[in-house]
Amino acid sequence: MGSFRFALTGNPNSGKTSIFNAATGANQKVGNWGGVTVDVKEGNIRRGNDRVTLIDIPGTYSLSAYTMEELVAREVIIKGDADVIINVLDSTNLERNLYLGVQVMEMGRPMVLAFNMSDELKRSGTVIDTEALSRLFGIPIRFTVGRNGEGVRELLDEAIRVAKGEHPATRQVSVNYGKEIEAAIESLAELVEKSSFNLRGISPRWYALKLLERDDEILRKVRERVPADSPDDNVIFKELESRSKEIEQLYGEDAATIISERRYGFIIGALNETVNKPKANRINIS
Ligand code: GDP
Ligand code: MG
Ligand code: K
């Protein structure tokens, strides 16, 4: 018996609200969190002896910019105080949807993936080896159809198992960004962890990545921790500047570009191994 909070994240139109509605029915209320830039909705569910509060972002976010999608996801994760993140993906568009998915994985919170739109996927004839993909990511995957609620119970039960620490496959994989960037991540993560900066349950590695990616919000938050220091006196910024310069000299491109390329490479590699698209109909010319 337990009481858990699950937050829904994912790209716009991946099916979050459909899953939220299928799971919570009429049992919903608009949440009121201080200082949150996005509205939130909470719904309560009982599964056997367990109580689950599910969190969604109502409204349509036509914010298709990658960085905006990620900012919304991260706000819900950090402020929603969620035990488990349910990241919803349009399974017919995994290459794009996993870009956000992997960034959420990098936050290091317990997680489940909903491969939604599985009705469309089936129609397309594409077959995904979710068992292999789940092993690769170290995260459970469930097929869902948000529109009619198919698979939503199983998804919630999976998330409950993760929340209770009962799931065998919850070892989150991390993208390997290459020797120099990994070294920079390691040293920045250590500095972030040692500082007075409040990690809010998010992995130090994620903060290190965001710093190397020149993420405005995280740069600002790290800067706020040392109001008395000039940026030059701040050990985190000093390390960031020297590592960034090193990486840029080595690759001829900034760290953010390399990180983004490697993240895509990881996703494409994972999908190449696990997704089988139907062969295009052969055109008979003879
Ligand atoms: P959100 O932006 O992530 O909250 O996505 P919504 O739940 O609003 O869904 C976006 C659109 O996709 C809506 O028109 C839904 O009816 C539709 N939709 C959601 N889930 C599914 C699904 O599993 N299969 C199909 N075919 N459509 C879906
Ligand atoms: Mg929605
Ligand atoms: K970013």
PDB file of C-alpha atoms in Angstrom, residues 180-276:
ATOM      1  CA  GLU A 180      36.630  14.826 -23.420  1.00  0.00           C
ATOM      2  CA  ILE A 181      32.988  15.720 -22.847  1.00  0.00           C
ATOM      3  CA  GLU A 182      32.576  12.867 -20.369  1.00  0.00           C
ATOM      4  CA  ALA A 183      35.597  14.193 -18.455  1.00  0.00           C
ATOM      5  CA  ALA A 184      34.054  17.680 -18.417  1.00  0.00           C
ATOM      6  CA  ILE A 185      30.708  16.279 -17.262  1.00  0.00           C
ATOM      7  CA  GLU A 186      32.384  14.344 -14.481  1.00  0.00           C
ATOM      8  CA  SER A 187      34.327  17.278 -13.091  1.00  0.00           C
ATOM      9  CA  LEU A 188      31.400  19.726 -13.390  1.00  0.00           C
ATOM     10  CA  ALA A 189      29.001  17.240 -11.799  1.00  0.00           C
ATOM     11  CA  GLU A 190      31.373  16.859  -8.877  1.00  0.00           C
ATOM     12  CA  LEU A 191      31.595  20.638  -8.395  1.00  0.00           C
ATOM     13  CA  VAL A 192      27.828  21.024  -8.618  1.00  0.00           C
ATOM     14  CA  GLU A 193      27.334  18.240  -6.087  1.00  0.00           C
ATOM     15  CA  LYS A 194      29.832  19.823  -3.663  1.00  0.00           C
ATOM     16  CA  SER A 195      28.321  23.309  -3.971  1.00  0.00           C
ATOM     17  CA  SER A 196      25.408  24.652  -1.959  1.00  0.00           C
ATOM     18  CA  PHE A 197      23.282  24.379  -5.080  1.00  0.00           C
ATOM     19  CA  ASN A 198      19.958  22.612  -4.429  1.00  0.00           C
ATOM     20  CA  LEU A 199      19.795  19.664  -6.816  1.00  0.00           C
ATOM     21  CA  ARG A 200      16.096  19.063  -6.133  1.00  0.00           C
ATOM     22  CA  GLY A 201      16.478  15.346  -6.640  1.00  0.00           C
ATOM     23  CA  ILE A 202      17.917  15.712 -10.133  1.00  0.00           C
ATOM     24  CA  SER A 203      21.187  14.044 -11.098  1.00  0.00           C
ATOM     25  CA  PRO A 204      24.352  16.211 -10.912  1.00  0.00           C
ATOM     26  CA  ARG A 205      25.261  14.811 -14.329  1.00  0.00           C
ATOM     27  CA  TRP A 206      22.186  16.501 -15.785  1.00  0.00           C
ATOM     28  CA  TYR A 207      23.238  19.893 -14.363  1.00  0.00           C
ATOM     29  CA  ALA A 208      26.714  19.400 -15.802  1.00  0.00           C
ATOM     30  CA  LEU A 209      25.217  18.640 -19.221  1.00  0.00           C
ATOM     31  CA  LYS A 210      22.932  21.679 -19.078  1.00  0.00           C
ATOM     32  CA  LEU A 211      25.891  23.894 -18.170  1.00  0.00           C
ATOM     33  CA  LEU A 212      27.886  22.592 -21.130  1.00  0.00           C
ATOM     34  CA  GLU A 213      24.800  23.126 -23.305  1.00  0.00           C
ATOM     35  CA  ARG A 214      24.683  26.763 -22.104  1.00  0.00           C
ATOM     36  CA  ASP A 215      21.203  26.384 -20.701  1.00  0.00           C
ATOM     37  CA  ASP A 216      20.087  29.888 -19.617  1.00  0.00           C
ATOM     38  CA  GLU A 217      17.989  28.724 -16.686  1.00  0.00           C
ATOM     39  CA  ILE A 218      20.649  26.501 -15.159  1.00  0.00           C
ATOM     40  CA  LEU A 219      23.416  29.061 -15.766  1.00  0.00           C
ATOM     41  CA  ARG A 220      21.292  31.627 -13.958  1.00  0.00           C
ATOM     42  CA  LYS A 221      20.510  29.274 -11.064  1.00  0.00           C
ATOM     43  CA  VAL A 222      24.139  28.361 -10.559  1.00  0.00           C
ATOM     44  CA  ARG A 223      25.058  32.059 -10.696  1.00  0.00           C
ATOM     45  CA  GLU A 224      22.419  32.890  -8.054  1.00  0.00           C
ATOM     46  CA  ARG A 225      24.039  30.495  -5.604  1.00  0.00           C
ATOM     47  CA  VAL A 226      27.080  32.694  -5.271  1.00  0.00           C
ATOM     48  CA  PRO A 227      25.726  36.252  -5.305  1.00  0.00           C
ATOM     49  CA  ALA A 228      28.830  37.627  -3.622  1.00  0.00           C
ATOM     50  CA  ASP A 229      31.209  36.193  -6.185  1.00  0.00           C
ATOM     51  CA  SER A 230      31.904  37.616  -9.550  1.00  0.00           C
ATOM     52  CA  PRO A 231      31.424  34.949 -12.208  1.00  0.00           C
ATOM     53  CA  ASP A 232      35.200  34.765 -12.545  1.00  0.00           C
ATOM     54  CA  ASP A 233      35.593  33.724  -8.929  1.00  0.00           C
ATOM     55  CA  ASN A 234      33.056  30.972  -9.212  1.00  0.00           C
ATOM     56  CA  VAL A 235      34.747  27.575  -9.443  1.00  0.00           C
ATOM     57  CA  ILE A 236      31.877  26.081 -11.430  1.00  0.00           C
ATOM     58  CA  PHE A 237      32.047  28.804 -14.058  1.00  0.00           C
ATOM     59  CA  LYS A 238      35.821  28.707 -14.172  1.00  0.00           C
ATOM     60  CA  GLU A 239      35.731  24.978 -14.815  1.00  0.00           C
ATOM     61  CA  LEU A 240      32.914  25.391 -17.350  1.00  0.00           C
ATOM     62  CA  GLU A 241      34.816  28.045 -19.292  1.00  0.00           C
ATOM     63  CA  SER A 242      38.080  26.135 -19.431  1.00  0.00           C
ATOM     64  CA  ARG A 243      36.428  22.814 -20.340  1.00  0.00           C
ATOM     65  CA  SER A 244      34.220  24.467 -22.970  1.00  0.00           C
ATOM     66  CA  LYS A 245      37.214  26.167 -24.557  1.00  0.00           C
ATOM     67  CA  GLU A 246      39.120  22.878 -24.591  1.00  0.00           C
ATOM     68  CA  ILE A 247      36.226  21.062 -26.274  1.00  0.00           C
ATOM     69  CA  GLU A 248      35.731  23.832 -28.810  1.00  0.00           C
ATOM     70  CA  GLN A 249      39.409  23.843 -29.765  1.00  0.00           C
ATOM     71  CA  LEU A 250      39.421  20.093 -30.125  1.00  0.00           C
ATOM     72  CA  TYR A 251      36.257  19.746 -32.191  1.00  0.00           C
ATOM     73  CA  GLY A 252      35.987  23.150 -33.873  1.00  0.00           C
ATOM     74  CA  GLU A 253      32.404  23.278 -32.611  1.00  0.00           C
ATOM     75  CA  ASP A 254      30.829  24.236 -29.295  1.00  0.00           C
ATOM     76  CA  ALA A 255      30.035  21.612 -26.658  1.00  0.00           C
ATOM     77  CA  ALA A 256      26.271  22.111 -27.105  1.00  0.00           C
ATOM     78  CA  THR A 257      26.481  21.121 -30.770  1.00  0.00           C
ATOM     79  CA  ILE A 258      28.535  18.004 -30.037  1.00  0.00           C
ATOM     80  CA  ILE A 259      26.219  16.994 -27.188  1.00  0.00           C
ATOM     81  CA  SER A 260      23.173  17.375 -29.402  1.00  0.00           C
ATOM     82  CA  GLU A 261      24.796  15.353 -32.214  1.00  0.00           C
ATOM     83  CA  ARG A 262      25.850  12.560 -29.870  1.00  0.00           C
ATOM     84  CA  ARG A 263      22.403  12.443 -28.261  1.00  0.00           C
ATOM     85  CA  TYR A 264      20.830  12.020 -31.695  1.00  0.00           C
ATOM     86  CA  GLY A 265      23.418   9.424 -32.580  1.00  0.00           C
ATOM     87  CA  PHE A 266      22.526   7.446 -29.470  1.00  0.00           C
ATOM     88  CA  ILE A 267      18.805   7.563 -30.352  1.00  0.00           C
ATOM     89  CA  ILE A 268      19.320   6.595 -33.973  1.00  0.00           C
ATOM     90  CA  GLY A 269      21.610   3.746 -32.922  1.00  0.00           C
ATOM     91  CA  ALA A 270      19.051   2.461 -30.420  1.00  0.00           C
ATOM     92  CA  LEU A 271      16.231   2.646 -32.983  1.00  0.00           C
ATOM     93  CA  ASN A 272      18.290   0.987 -35.706  1.00  0.00           C
ATOM     94  CA  GLU A 273      18.706  -2.017 -33.458  1.00  0.00           C
ATOM     95  CA  THR A 274      15.079  -2.288 -32.361  1.00  0.00           C
ATOM     96  CA  VAL A 275      12.695  -0.882 -34.973  1.00  0.00           C
ATOM     97  CA  ASN A 276      11.626  -2.802 -38.021  1.00  0.00           C
TER      98      ASN A 276
END
